[in-house]
mmCIF file of C-alpha atoms (C1' of nucleotides) in Angstrom:
data_model
loop_
_atom_site.group_PDB
_atom_site.id
_atom_site.type_symbol
_atom_site.label_atom_id
_atom_site.label_comp_id
_atom_site.label_asym_id
_atom_site.label_seq_id
_atom_site.Cartn_x
_atom_site.Cartn_y
_atom_site.Cartn_z
ATOM 1 C CA UNK A 1 114.017 93.527 96.098
ATOM 2 C CA UNK A 2 115.234 94.077 92.652
ATOM 3 C CA UNK A 3 112.015 92.682 91.352
ATOM 4 C CA UNK A 4 109.398 95.196 90.355
ATOM 5 C CA UNK A 5 106.427 92.975 90.829
ATOM 6 C CA UNK A 6 106.658 93.463 94.574
ATOM 7 C CA UNK A 7 107.059 97.197 94.277
ATOM 8 C CA UNK A 8 103.490 97.860 95.291
ATOM 9 C CA UNK A 9 103.932 96.065 98.589
ATOM 10 C CA UNK A 10 107.221 97.804 99.095
ATOM 11 C CA UNK A 11 105.546 101.163 98.630
ATOM 12 C CA UNK A 12 102.917 100.280 101.195
ATOM 13 C CA UNK A 13 105.561 99.215 103.695
ATOM 14 C CA UNK A 14 107.480 102.389 103.069
ATOM 15 C CA UNK A 15 104.497 104.630 103.673
ATOM 16 C CA UNK A 16 103.417 102.719 106.767
ATOM 17 C CA UNK A 17 106.947 102.909 108.084
ATOM 18 C CA UNK A 18 106.831 106.679 107.581
ATOM 19 C CA UNK A 19 103.761 107.073 109.741
ATOM 20 C CA UNK A 20 104.703 109.429 112.567
ATOM 21 C CA UNK A 21 104.672 108.218 116.137
ATOM 22 C CA UNK A 22 101.211 108.424 117.608
ATOM 23 C CA UNK A 23 99.518 108.724 114.230
ATOM 24 C CA UNK A 24 97.341 106.377 112.193
ATOM 25 C CA UNK A 25 96.137 106.175 108.606
ATOM 26 C CA UNK A 26 93.656 104.269 106.501
ATOM 27 C CA UNK A 27 94.081 101.698 103.762
ATOM 28 C CA UNK A 28 92.356 103.874 101.227
ATOM 29 C CA UNK A 29 94.654 106.792 102.024
ATOM 30 C CA UNK A 30 97.728 104.683 101.392
ATOM 31 C CA UNK A 31 96.247 103.232 98.237
ATOM 32 C CA UNK A 32 95.376 106.694 97.056
ATOM 33 C CA UNK A 33 98.890 107.915 97.752
ATOM 34 C CA UNK A 34 100.267 105.046 95.723
ATOM 35 C CA UNK A 35 98.069 106.130 92.862
ATOM 36 C CA UNK A 36 95.321 103.532 93.184
ATOM 37 C CA UNK A 37 92.597 104.897 95.388
ATOM 38 C CA UNK A 38 90.432 101.840 94.911
ATOM 39 C CA UNK A 39 93.148 99.507 96.043
ATOM 40 C CA UNK A 40 92.330 99.665 99.733
ATOM 41 C CA UNK A 41 92.035 95.887 99.790
ATOM 42 C CA UNK A 42 95.424 95.511 98.219
ATOM 43 C CA UNK A 43 96.897 97.638 100.974
ATOM 44 C CA UNK A 44 95.312 95.335 103.493
ATOM 45 C CA UNK A 45 96.726 92.445 101.560
ATOM 46 C CA UNK A 46 100.143 93.980 101.771
ATOM 47 C CA UNK A 47 99.686 94.273 105.495
ATOM 48 C CA UNK A 48 98.862 90.627 105.603
ATOM 49 C CA UNK A 49 102.267 89.963 104.111
ATOM 50 C CA UNK A 50 103.828 92.627 106.293
ATOM 51 C CA UNK A 51 104.155 90.148 109.121
ATOM 52 C CA UNK A 52 107.343 89.018 107.420
ATOM 53 C CA UNK A 53 108.697 92.501 108.012
ATOM 54 C CA UNK A 54 108.978 93.721 111.564
ATOM 55 C CA UNK A 55 109.576 97.271 110.433
ATOM 56 C CA UNK A 56 105.995 97.713 109.340
ATOM 57 C CA UNK A 57 103.804 99.076 112.162
ATOM 58 C CA UNK A 58 100.577 97.623 110.815
ATOM 59 C CA UNK A 59 98.911 98.502 114.097
ATOM 60 C CA UNK A 60 99.010 102.105 112.919
ATOM 61 C CA UNK A 61 96.930 101.259 109.878
ATOM 62 C CA UNK A 62 93.195 101.122 110.414
ATOM 63 C CA UNK A 63 90.123 101.262 108.225
ATOM 64 C CA UNK A 64 88.243 104.387 107.195
ATOM 65 C CA UNK A 65 86.116 104.374 110.336
ATOM 66 C CA UNK A 66 89.162 104.071 112.567
ATOM 67 C CA UNK A 67 88.308 100.525 113.540
ATOM 68 C CA UNK A 68 91.096 98.023 114.064
ATOM 69 C CA UNK A 69 89.731 95.570 111.560
ATOM 70 C CA UNK A 70 92.891 93.534 111.309
ATOM 71 C CA UNK A 71 93.859 93.378 114.944
ATOM 72 C CA UNK A 72 93.097 89.703 114.956
ATOM 73 C CA UNK A 73 95.616 89.140 112.221
ATOM 74 C CA UNK A 74 98.531 90.035 114.413
ATOM 75 C CA UNK A 75 100.636 87.009 115.041
ATOM 76 C CA UNK A 76 101.492 88.110 118.538
ATOM 77 C CA UNK A 77 99.383 88.445 121.632
ATOM 78 C CA UNK A 78 100.342 92.087 121.781
ATOM 79 C CA UNK A 79 97.065 93.801 121.004
ATOM 80 C CA UNK A 80 97.004 96.586 118.549
ATOM 81 C CA UNK A 81 95.085 98.892 120.821
ATOM 82 C CA UNK A 82 97.568 98.724 123.635
ATOM 83 C CA UNK A 83 100.258 99.595 121.181
ATOM 84 C CA UNK A 84 98.221 102.535 119.906
ATOM 85 C CA UNK A 85 97.319 103.649 123.394
ATOM 86 C CA UNK A 86 100.980 103.641 124.219
ATOM 87 C CA UNK A 87 101.447 105.983 121.288
ATOM 88 C CA UNK A 88 98.779 108.342 122.572
ATOM 89 C CA UNK A 89 95.841 107.043 120.557
ATOM 90 C CA UNK A 90 92.572 106.550 122.386
ATOM 91 C CA UNK A 91 91.183 103.165 121.460
ATOM 92 C CA UNK A 92 87.965 101.721 122.841
ATOM 93 C CA UNK A 93 86.391 98.479 121.716
ATOM 94 C CA UNK A 94 88.952 98.215 118.910
ATOM 95 C CA UNK A 95 87.921 101.606 117.620
ATOM 96 C CA UNK A 96 89.879 104.847 117.670
ATOM 97 C CA UNK A 97 88.023 107.581 119.488
ATOM 98 C CA UNK A 98 90.248 110.500 118.587
ATOM 99 C CA UNK A 99 90.725 109.395 115.005
ATOM 100 C CA UNK A 100 90.556 112.943 113.718
ATOM 101 C CA UNK A 101 93.302 113.938 116.089
ATOM 102 C CA UNK A 102 95.684 111.149 115.217
ATOM 103 C CA UNK A 103 94.742 110.658 111.590
ATOM 104 C CA UNK A 104 97.684 111.034 109.248
ATOM 105 C CA UNK A 105 97.131 111.339 105.526
ATOM 106 C CA UNK A 106 100.207 110.567 103.387
ATOM 107 C CA UNK A 107 98.634 112.350 100.453
ATOM 108 C CA UNK A 108 98.646 115.552 102.453
ATOM 109 C CA UNK A 109 101.759 115.060 104.523
ATOM 110 C CA UNK A 110 104.054 113.375 102.029
ATOM 111 C CA UNK A 111 102.819 114.328 98.587
ATOM 112 C CA UNK A 112 104.124 117.843 98.809
ATOM 113 C "C1'" DA B 1 95.320 81.967 81.754
ATOM 114 C "C1'" DA B 2 91.127 81.976 84.674
ATOM 115 C "C1'" DA B 3 88.879 81.952 88.938
ATOM 116 C "C1'" DG B 4 88.958 82.851 93.891
ATOM 117 C "C1'" DT B 5 90.224 85.535 97.908
ATOM 118 C "C1'" DG B 6 90.631 89.610 100.967
ATOM 119 C "C1'" DA B 7 93.286 93.536 107.401
ATOM 120 C "C1'" DC B 8 88.456 98.100 102.282
ATOM 121 C "C1'" DT B 9 85.087 101.697 100.733
ATOM 122 C "C1'" DA B 10 80.896 103.488 98.914
ATOM 123 C "C1'" DT B 11 76.089 103.165 97.955
ATOM 124 C "C1'" DC B 12 71.315 101.407 98.455
ATOM 125 C "C1'" DA B 13 67.450 99.656 101.277
ATOM 126 C "C1'" DA C 1 71.056 104.773 112.492
ATOM 127 C "C1'" DT C 2 72.506 99.817 110.883
ATOM 128 C "C1'" DG C 3 72.684 95.905 107.341
ATOM 129 C "C1'" DA C 4 73.493 94.044 102.897
ATOM 130 C "C1'" DT C 5 75.435 94.462 98.024
ATOM 131 C "C1'" DA C 6 78.611 95.959 94.570
ATOM 132 C "C1'" DG C 7 83.081 97.731 92.981
ATOM 133 C "C1'" DC C 8 87.639 97.777 93.323
ATOM 134 C "C1'" DC C 9 92.893 96.152 92.584
ATOM 135 C "C1'" DA C 10 96.617 93.055 93.411
ATOM 136 C "C1'" DC C 11 97.967 88.353 95.026
ATOM 137 C "C1'" DT C 12 97.380 83.090 95.249
ATOM 138 C "C1'" DT C 13 96.198 78.797 93.512
#
DNA sequence: AAAGTGACTATCA
DNA sequence: ATGATAGCCACTT
């Protein structure tokens, strides 16, 4: 990836990959950490392309409400919520119940 | 180069 | 409280 025009995606993948086990974050938080708080959609877009990378745990990335908005975008039959539940996250009806307990903000945890 | 799309978020009704 | 609309930034065509 010597090209810079994919740097934004690379940053997203890097942050997502750094999400601790059993933790989740939101698109806006990642976008904000990258310097563009309004780029939540772009983060989601990066996730859409993340399927080419198996090192990107997109199942740990949810929307602001803790809802697994993109669970249907997973190419596999392995549901996002089972994966999250296996990590210790309580997910019901595609929504994280203990979001506040598992929420992980890169701007607070990484930007030190 | 311009227009369209999208796994989001915030605000208004 | 929910539902619809607008704003946002980067990618695709």
